[in-house]
Amino acid sequence: MFRTIGLLLPALIPSWRFFKTVAPSPRIHYRLDGGDWQPVRPRPQSVSFARMMRRMLWNPRRNEELFLVTLSERLVEAPNAFCVNEINARVARIVGAPRGASLQFRLTFITREEGQIVNYDLFQSEPWVLP
Amino acid sequence: MSFDLALRATEVLLALAILQHSAEHLVAPMAERRLFIPRMALAVLVLAGVGAWAVWALWLWGLVILRRFDGPYNGGSDKMTLLVLTCVALVYLAPTPRWQEMALAYLAVQLTLSYFVSGWIKVINPTWRSGEALCDVFRYSAYPVSRNLRGFANWPGLLFVASWAVMGLELVFPLTLLHPNALIVGLALCALFHISNACFFGLNRFVWAWISAFPSLIWFQDRIL
């Protein structure tokens, strides 16, 4: 009950502080069975204007990517099993990981420091064998 | 705009926004679909205008979804959707017309604040004033929908102008309450701003969530002027 109220209050009394600063930005990489790290859903080179318009109404992939960004930020702020399980399940589905494979993900945060763009690996999950 | 018309317009736009948001989960695994199919059914009932119980059922289902994802699935747009839904639900709960007006007025004030506060926290930040923050949004944030869009980071002059255009719109937005025509122009510009965010950053749900709150502000201006 208190948890629900805690989640609801920011919606009822919002801060509206969108983009106060450009925060370090997460990228998710994964690997199967200890192989090479691969980006999860790398961005396309371009998106046509017609597709942008269609996405006004239908954009499930992009919104799932935004949820993964949210989960990554939450995980680095306060590590918890919910975020790990949620990222594991979504990444496994997105990359089509087969049953029995061992999946790991890594969170790399990109930011600007003293005029330079720098990367930090801030989290690496334990291997998870897909049921 | 009359109170009743504003309330009904808000309900209709909110129900359409919820249908759009929820439909995107129909391609998710079954467990997630089970969460959003009832939500869509309730949104259809609200769209049909069946009454207060459907609005409150939708609100309660919103809490279930909030718990499922341990917070909003889609950040600000989910928060705005829940805020609009709460205010509409409170209108039905309010004991007197005055309290009903208070519930819709709260939504109108929050909509105004959503622009003004957002503009204020940007304009007090030197990196926003120089245009550097928007360059960084395009250069390395997770938002641009394609790699080609990152090329905008190499156009600092353009992004400087764009930064000030966004901050200017957000900061002067409350002044549009001074005249009905100014408000319509302001809301149209804000809708264009949300549409551009949807095109560049894939934030399509924000468009429908914010537009669903517009009727409350049109009514509110009529009420206070």
Short mmCIF file of C-alpha atoms in Angstrom, two decimals:
data_model
loop_
_atom_site.label_atom_id
_atom_site.label_comp_id
_atom_site.label_asym_id
_atom_site.label_seq_id
_atom_site.Cartn_x
_atom_site.Cartn_y
_atom_site.Cartn_z
CA MET A 1 0.00 0.00 0.00
CA PHE A 2 2.71 2.50 1.02
CA ARG A 3 4.74 1.46 -2.02
CA THR A 4 1.79 2.20 -4.31
CA ILE A 5 1.27 5.61 -2.72
CA GLY A 6 4.99 6.28 -3.09
CA LEU A 7 4.79 5.49 -6.81
CA LEU A 8 1.58 7.50 -7.30
CA LEU A 9 2.58 10.73 -5.56
CA PRO A 10 5.15 11.86 -8.18
CA ALA A 11 2.34 11.67 -10.75
CA LEU A 12 -0.09 13.69 -8.65
CA ILE A 13 2.46 16.28 -7.53
CA PRO A 14 4.92 16.28 -10.44
CA SER A 15 8.23 18.13 -10.44
CA TRP A 16 8.17 18.74 -14.24
CA ARG A 17 11.98 18.96 -14.28
CA PHE A 18 12.44 17.52 -17.76
CA PHE A 19 16.04 17.60 -18.99
CA LYS A 20 17.30 19.69 -16.07
CA THR A 21 20.70 18.37 -17.08
CA VAL A 22 21.73 15.86 -19.73
CA ALA A 23 22.33 12.89 -17.46
CA PRO A 24 24.81 10.09 -18.20
CA SER A 25 23.14 7.97 -20.83
CA PRO A 26 22.98 4.17 -20.61
CA ARG A 27 23.68 1.65 -23.36
CA ILE A 28 22.90 -2.03 -22.85
CA HIS A 29 25.16 -4.73 -24.24
CA TYR A 30 24.62 -8.46 -23.90
CA ARG A 31 26.50 -11.67 -24.49
CA LEU A 32 25.48 -15.28 -24.73
CA ASP A 33 27.55 -18.12 -23.23
CA GLY A 34 30.47 -15.78 -22.51
CA GLY A 35 30.85 -14.67 -26.16
CA ASP A 36 31.44 -11.16 -27.50
CA TRP A 37 29.44 -8.22 -26.18
CA GLN A 38 26.76 -6.99 -28.62
CA PRO A 39 24.55 -3.91 -28.45
CA VAL A 40 20.88 -4.54 -27.72
CA ARG A 41 18.78 -3.09 -30.57
CA PRO A 42 21.36 -0.72 -32.08
CA ARG A 43 19.83 2.44 -33.56
CA PRO A 44 19.04 2.40 -37.29
CA GLN A 45 21.13 4.65 -39.51
CA SER A 46 18.06 6.66 -40.48
CA VAL A 47 14.29 6.79 -40.00
CA SER A 48 12.13 8.16 -42.81
CA PHE A 49 9.66 10.97 -42.19
CA ALA A 50 6.77 8.65 -43.11
CA ARG A 51 7.92 6.14 -40.48
CA MET A 52 8.25 8.93 -37.90
CA MET A 53 4.62 9.84 -38.61
CA ARG A 54 3.47 6.22 -38.29
CA ARG A 55 5.30 5.99 -35.00
CA MET A 56 3.10 8.75 -33.62
CA LEU A 57 0.47 6.03 -33.24
CA TRP A 58 2.47 2.82 -33.12
CA ASN A 59 5.89 2.75 -31.49
CA PRO A 60 6.11 -0.28 -29.17
CA ARG A 61 9.76 -1.11 -29.85
CA ARG A 62 10.93 2.40 -29.14
CA ASN A 63 8.87 2.65 -25.96
CA GLU A 64 10.29 -0.64 -24.74
CA GLU A 65 13.78 0.75 -25.41
CA LEU A 66 12.89 3.81 -23.32
CA PHE A 67 11.69 1.50 -20.53
CA LEU A 68 15.03 -0.32 -20.70
CA VAL A 69 16.76 3.06 -20.31
CA THR A 70 14.62 3.74 -17.24
CA LEU A 71 15.41 0.31 -15.80
CA SER A 72 19.14 0.85 -16.39
CA GLU A 73 19.07 4.20 -14.59
CA ARG A 74 17.08 2.72 -11.69
CA LEU A 75 19.46 -0.23 -11.46
CA VAL A 76 22.56 1.94 -11.20
CA GLU A 77 20.91 4.25 -8.66
CA ALA A 78 19.70 1.39 -6.44
CA PRO A 79 20.56 -2.16 -7.50
CA ASN A 80 17.54 -4.45 -7.20
CA ALA A 81 16.32 -7.81 -8.43
CA PHE A 82 13.26 -6.38 -10.21
CA CYS A 83 15.34 -4.35 -12.67
CA VAL A 84 17.81 -7.20 -13.26
CA ASN A 85 15.01 -9.70 -13.93
CA GLU A 86 13.09 -7.28 -16.14
CA ILE A 87 16.16 -6.41 -18.25
CA ASN A 88 17.15 -10.10 -18.49
CA ALA A 89 13.70 -11.13 -19.69
CA ARG A 90 13.37 -8.31 -22.22
CA VAL A 91 16.90 -8.64 -23.61
CA ALA A 92 16.47 -12.42 -23.95
CA ARG A 93 13.29 -11.89 -25.97
CA ILE A 94 14.69 -9.03 -28.07
CA VAL A 95 17.85 -10.90 -29.10
CA GLY A 96 16.06 -14.24 -29.43
CA ALA A 97 18.27 -16.03 -26.90
CA PRO A 98 17.64 -19.80 -26.99
CA ARG A 99 16.64 -21.89 -23.97
CA GLY A 100 19.59 -23.09 -21.95
CA ALA A 101 21.81 -20.18 -23.10
CA SER A 102 23.64 -18.17 -20.49
CA LEU A 103 22.79 -14.48 -20.81
CA GLN A 104 24.68 -11.56 -19.33
CA PHE A 105 24.14 -7.84 -19.80
CA ARG A 106 26.35 -4.86 -19.16
CA LEU A 107 25.36 -1.22 -18.63
CA THR A 108 27.70 1.37 -20.08
CA PHE A 109 26.99 5.01 -19.29
CA ILE A 110 28.11 7.76 -21.66
CA THR A 111 28.66 11.27 -20.37
CA ARG A 112 30.65 14.44 -20.94
CA GLU A 113 33.51 15.27 -18.61
CA GLU A 114 35.70 18.35 -19.13
CA GLY A 115 34.67 18.57 -22.76
CA GLN A 116 35.33 14.90 -23.52
CA ILE A 117 32.78 12.15 -24.12
CA VAL A 118 33.63 9.28 -21.78
CA ASN A 119 32.17 5.80 -21.12
CA TYR A 120 31.85 4.00 -17.82
CA ASP A 121 30.78 0.38 -17.34
CA LEU A 122 28.67 0.68 -14.19
CA PHE A 123 26.96 -2.69 -13.99
CA GLN A 124 27.45 -6.22 -15.22
CA SER A 125 24.86 -8.87 -14.47
CA GLU A 126 25.57 -12.37 -13.27
CA PRO A 127 25.11 -15.02 -15.99
CA TRP A 128 21.45 -16.11 -16.20
CA VAL A 129 20.59 -19.45 -17.79
CA LEU A 130 17.37 -19.17 -19.77
CA PRO A 131 14.75 -21.68 -18.55
CA MET B 1 -15.71 26.25 -23.09
CA SER B 2 -18.27 25.00 -20.53
CA PHE B 3 -17.20 22.79 -17.65
CA ASP B 4 -19.23 19.83 -18.92
CA LEU B 5 -17.77 20.10 -22.43
CA ALA B 6 -14.21 20.40 -21.06
CA LEU B 7 -14.73 17.36 -18.84
CA ARG B 8 -16.15 15.27 -21.68
CA ALA B 9 -13.41 16.39 -24.10
CA THR B 10 -10.77 15.50 -21.50
CA GLU B 11 -12.37 12.07 -20.99
CA VAL B 12 -12.48 11.36 -24.72
CA LEU B 13 -8.89 12.49 -25.38
CA LEU B 14 -7.69 10.61 -22.29
CA ALA B 15 -9.45 7.41 -23.36
CA LEU B 16 -7.89 7.69 -26.84
CA ALA B 17 -4.45 8.30 -25.30
CA ILE B 18 -4.85 5.24 -23.07
CA LEU B 19 -5.98 3.15 -26.04
CA GLN B 20 -2.91 4.25 -28.00
CA HIS B 21 -0.54 3.57 -25.08
CA SER B 22 -2.12 0.20 -24.27
CA ALA B 23 -2.29 -1.03 -27.87
CA GLU B 24 1.50 -0.89 -28.01
CA HIS B 25 1.62 -3.64 -25.37
CA LEU B 26 -0.41 -6.04 -27.50
CA VAL B 27 2.83 -7.26 -29.10
CA ALA B 28 4.36 -7.98 -25.68
CA PRO B 29 4.37 -11.42 -24.00
CA MET B 30 1.00 -12.74 -22.80
CA ALA B 31 1.48 -11.73 -19.16
CA GLU B 32 1.89 -8.10 -20.21
CA ARG B 33 -1.00 -8.30 -22.67
CA ARG B 34 -3.26 -9.54 -19.86
CA LEU B 35 -2.52 -6.30 -18.07
CA PHE B 36 -3.38 -4.02 -20.95
CA ILE B 37 -6.38 -5.69 -22.61
CA PRO B 38 -8.65 -4.93 -19.61
CA ARG B 39 -7.27 -1.39 -19.60
CA MET B 40 -8.26 -0.99 -23.24
CA ALA B 41 -11.75 -2.33 -22.50
CA LEU B 42 -12.16 0.18 -19.68
CA ALA B 43 -10.88 3.00 -21.92
CA VAL B 44 -13.55 2.09 -24.49
CA LEU B 45 -16.19 2.33 -21.76
CA VAL B 46 -14.89 5.77 -20.76
CA LEU B 47 -14.92 6.76 -24.43
CA ALA B 48 -18.55 5.65 -24.60
CA GLY B 49 -19.31 7.82 -21.56
CA VAL B 50 -20.77 5.10 -19.35
CA GLY B 51 -20.03 7.06 -16.19
CA ALA B 52 -17.93 7.47 -13.10
CA TRP B 53 -17.42 3.79 -12.28
CA ALA B 54 -15.47 3.21 -15.52
CA VAL B 55 -13.20 6.18 -14.80
CA TRP B 56 -12.50 4.92 -11.29
CA ALA B 57 -11.94 1.35 -12.54
CA LEU B 58 -9.44 2.72 -15.06
CA TRP B 59 -7.72 4.64 -12.29
CA LEU B 60 -7.46 1.56 -10.06
CA TRP B 61 -6.14 -0.49 -13.00
CA GLY B 62 -3.57 2.25 -13.53
CA LEU B 63 -2.29 1.58 -10.01
CA VAL B 64 -2.00 -2.14 -10.79
CA ILE B 65 0.12 -1.29 -13.85
CA LEU B 66 2.20 1.17 -11.82
CA ARG B 67 3.00 -1.63 -9.36
CA ARG B 68 3.72 -4.16 -12.12
CA PHE B 69 6.50 -1.98 -13.56
CA ASP B 70 7.57 -0.66 -10.14
CA GLY B 71 6.93 2.86 -11.45
CA PRO B 72 5.84 4.40 -14.73
CA TYR B 73 6.59 2.33 -17.85
CA ASN B 74 6.99 5.43 -19.96
CA GLY B 75 8.15 8.12 -17.50
CA GLY B 76 6.54 11.52 -17.90
CA SER B 77 3.80 10.44 -20.29
CA ASP B 78 2.51 7.80 -17.86
CA LYS B 79 2.66 10.33 -15.04
CA MET B 80 0.64 12.85 -17.05
CA THR B 81 -1.89 10.17 -18.03
CA LEU B 82 -2.32 9.22 -14.38
CA LEU B 83 -2.62 12.88 -13.36
CA VAL B 84 -5.36 13.54 -15.95
CA LEU B 85 -7.15 10.35 -14.96
CA THR B 86 -6.97 11.24 -11.26
CA CYS B 87 -8.36 14.73 -11.84
CA VAL B 88 -11.24 13.38 -13.96
CA ALA B 89 -11.95 10.72 -11.31
CA LEU B 90 -11.95 13.38 -8.58
CA VAL B 91 -14.50 15.43 -10.54
CA TYR B 92 -16.88 12.47 -10.19
CA LEU B 93 -16.08 12.12 -6.51
CA ALA B 94 -16.46 15.83 -5.68
CA PRO B 95 -19.52 16.62 -3.55
CA THR B 96 -20.26 20.06 -5.03
CA PRO B 97 -19.78 21.83 -8.38
CA ARG B 98 -17.15 24.05 -6.75
CA TRP B 99 -15.02 21.05 -5.79
CA GLN B 100 -15.54 19.58 -9.27
CA GLU B 101 -14.12 22.79 -10.71
CA MET B 102 -11.19 22.60 -8.30
CA ALA B 103 -10.28 19.14 -9.59
CA LEU B 104 -10.22 20.26 -13.23
CA ALA B 105 -8.50 23.53 -12.31
CA TYR B 106 -5.72 21.55 -10.61
CA LEU B 107 -5.11 19.77 -13.91
CA ALA B 108 -5.06 23.08 -15.79
CA VAL B 109 -2.55 24.56 -13.34
CA GLN B 110 -0.33 21.47 -13.53
CA LEU B 111 -0.40 21.62 -17.33
CA THR B 112 0.76 25.24 -17.20
CA LEU B 113 3.46 24.36 -14.66
CA SER B 114 4.62 21.45 -16.83
CA TYR B 115 5.78 23.98 -19.39
CA PHE B 116 6.88 26.84 -17.16
CA VAL B 117 8.88 24.79 -14.63
CA SER B 118 10.47 22.82 -17.44
CA GLY B 119 11.53 26.08 -19.10
CA TRP B 120 12.73 27.62 -15.84
CA ILE B 121 15.02 24.75 -14.83
CA LYS B 122 16.57 24.91 -18.30
CA VAL B 123 17.08 28.68 -18.46
CA ILE B 124 18.92 28.76 -15.10
CA ASN B 125 21.36 26.17 -16.46
CA PRO B 126 24.31 27.73 -18.38
CA THR B 127 24.65 24.66 -20.64
CA TRP B 128 21.06 25.12 -21.83
CA ARG B 129 21.56 28.86 -22.39
CA SER B 130 24.64 28.18 -24.53
CA GLY B 131 22.92 25.42 -26.51
CA GLU B 132 25.49 22.88 -25.31
CA ALA B 133 22.88 20.80 -23.45
CA LEU B 134 20.79 20.23 -26.59
CA CYS B 135 24.01 19.39 -28.50
CA ASP B 136 24.67 16.72 -25.85
CA VAL B 137 21.11 15.39 -26.16
CA PHE B 138 21.79 14.73 -29.83
CA ARG B 139 25.45 13.73 -29.39
CA TYR B 140 25.23 10.99 -26.75
CA SER B 141 21.84 10.73 -25.03
CA ALA B 142 19.69 7.64 -25.54
CA TYR B 143 16.94 9.67 -27.21
CA PRO B 144 17.68 10.30 -30.92
CA VAL B 145 15.81 7.67 -32.92
CA SER B 146 18.54 7.22 -35.56
CA ARG B 147 22.29 7.60 -35.92
CA ASN B 148 21.86 10.24 -38.62
CA LEU B 149 20.03 12.48 -36.15
CA ARG B 150 23.16 12.57 -33.99
CA GLY B 151 24.62 14.72 -36.79
CA PHE B 152 22.59 17.66 -35.43
CA ALA B 153 25.21 17.86 -32.66
CA ASN B 154 27.54 19.31 -35.31
CA TRP B 155 25.18 22.25 -35.86
CA PRO B 156 25.65 24.22 -32.60
CA GLY B 157 24.21 27.44 -34.05
CA LEU B 158 20.99 25.72 -35.03
CA LEU B 159 20.69 24.00 -31.64
CA PHE B 160 21.39 27.29 -29.84
CA VAL B 161 18.38 28.80 -31.63
CA ALA B 162 16.31 25.64 -30.99
CA SER B 163 17.22 25.70 -27.27
CA TRP B 164 16.05 29.28 -26.88
CA ALA B 165 12.92 28.60 -28.92
CA VAL B 166 11.98 25.74 -26.56
CA MET B 167 12.87 27.69 -23.39
CA GLY B 168 11.07 30.79 -24.70
CA LEU B 169 7.90 28.85 -25.48
CA GLU B 170 7.92 27.12 -22.10
CA LEU B 171 8.60 30.29 -20.13
CA VAL B 172 6.04 32.53 -21.83
CA PHE B 173 3.36 29.82 -21.90
CA PRO B 174 1.57 31.08 -18.71
CA LEU B 175 1.15 34.49 -20.39
CA THR B 176 -1.01 32.90 -23.08
CA LEU B 177 -3.71 32.65 -20.40
CA LEU B 178 -4.24 36.38 -20.82
CA HIS B 179 -6.14 36.05 -24.09
CA PRO B 180 -8.15 33.17 -25.66
CA ASN B 181 -6.44 33.51 -29.06
CA ALA B 182 -3.01 33.55 -27.43
CA LEU B 183 -3.87 30.35 -25.59
CA ILE B 184 -4.94 28.58 -28.78
CA VAL B 185 -1.69 29.66 -30.49
CA GLY B 186 0.29 28.59 -27.40
CA LEU B 187 -1.35 25.18 -27.27
CA ALA B 188 -0.82 24.68 -31.02
CA LEU B 189 2.89 25.51 -30.62
CA CYS B 190 3.13 23.13 -27.65
CA ALA B 191 1.48 20.37 -29.69
CA LEU B 192 4.06 20.98 -32.44
CA PHE B 193 6.81 20.81 -29.81
CA HIS B 194 5.51 17.42 -28.59
CA ILE B 195 5.22 16.16 -32.17
CA SER B 196 8.82 17.17 -32.91
CA ASN B 197 9.93 15.33 -29.74
CA ALA B 198 8.04 12.28 -31.03
CA CYS B 199 9.80 12.51 -34.41
CA PHE B 200 13.32 13.14 -33.10
CA PHE B 201 13.27 11.19 -29.84
CA GLY B 202 10.44 8.67 -30.22
CA LEU B 203 8.40 10.21 -27.40
CA ASN B 204 5.07 9.64 -29.14
CA ARG B 205 3.08 8.88 -25.98
CA PHE B 206 3.77 12.37 -24.64
CA VAL B 207 1.82 13.89 -27.54
CA TRP B 208 -1.43 12.16 -26.64
CA ALA B 209 -0.99 12.41 -22.88
CA TRP B 210 -0.40 16.18 -22.93
CA ILE B 211 -3.08 16.94 -25.52
CA SER B 212 -5.63 15.17 -23.31
CA ALA B 213 -5.08 17.90 -20.70
CA PHE B 214 -5.56 20.82 -23.14
CA PRO B 215 -9.39 21.13 -22.76
CA SER B 216 -9.02 21.68 -19.01
CA LEU B 217 -6.85 24.73 -19.66
CA ILE B 218 -9.20 26.16 -22.29
CA TRP B 219 -12.04 25.87 -19.76
CA PHE B 220 -9.87 27.26 -16.95
CA GLN B 221 -8.98 30.36 -18.93
CA ASP B 222 -12.64 30.95 -19.72
CA ARG B 223 -13.44 30.53 -16.01
CA ILE B 224 -10.83 32.93 -14.61
CA LEU B 225 -10.96 35.70 -17.23
#
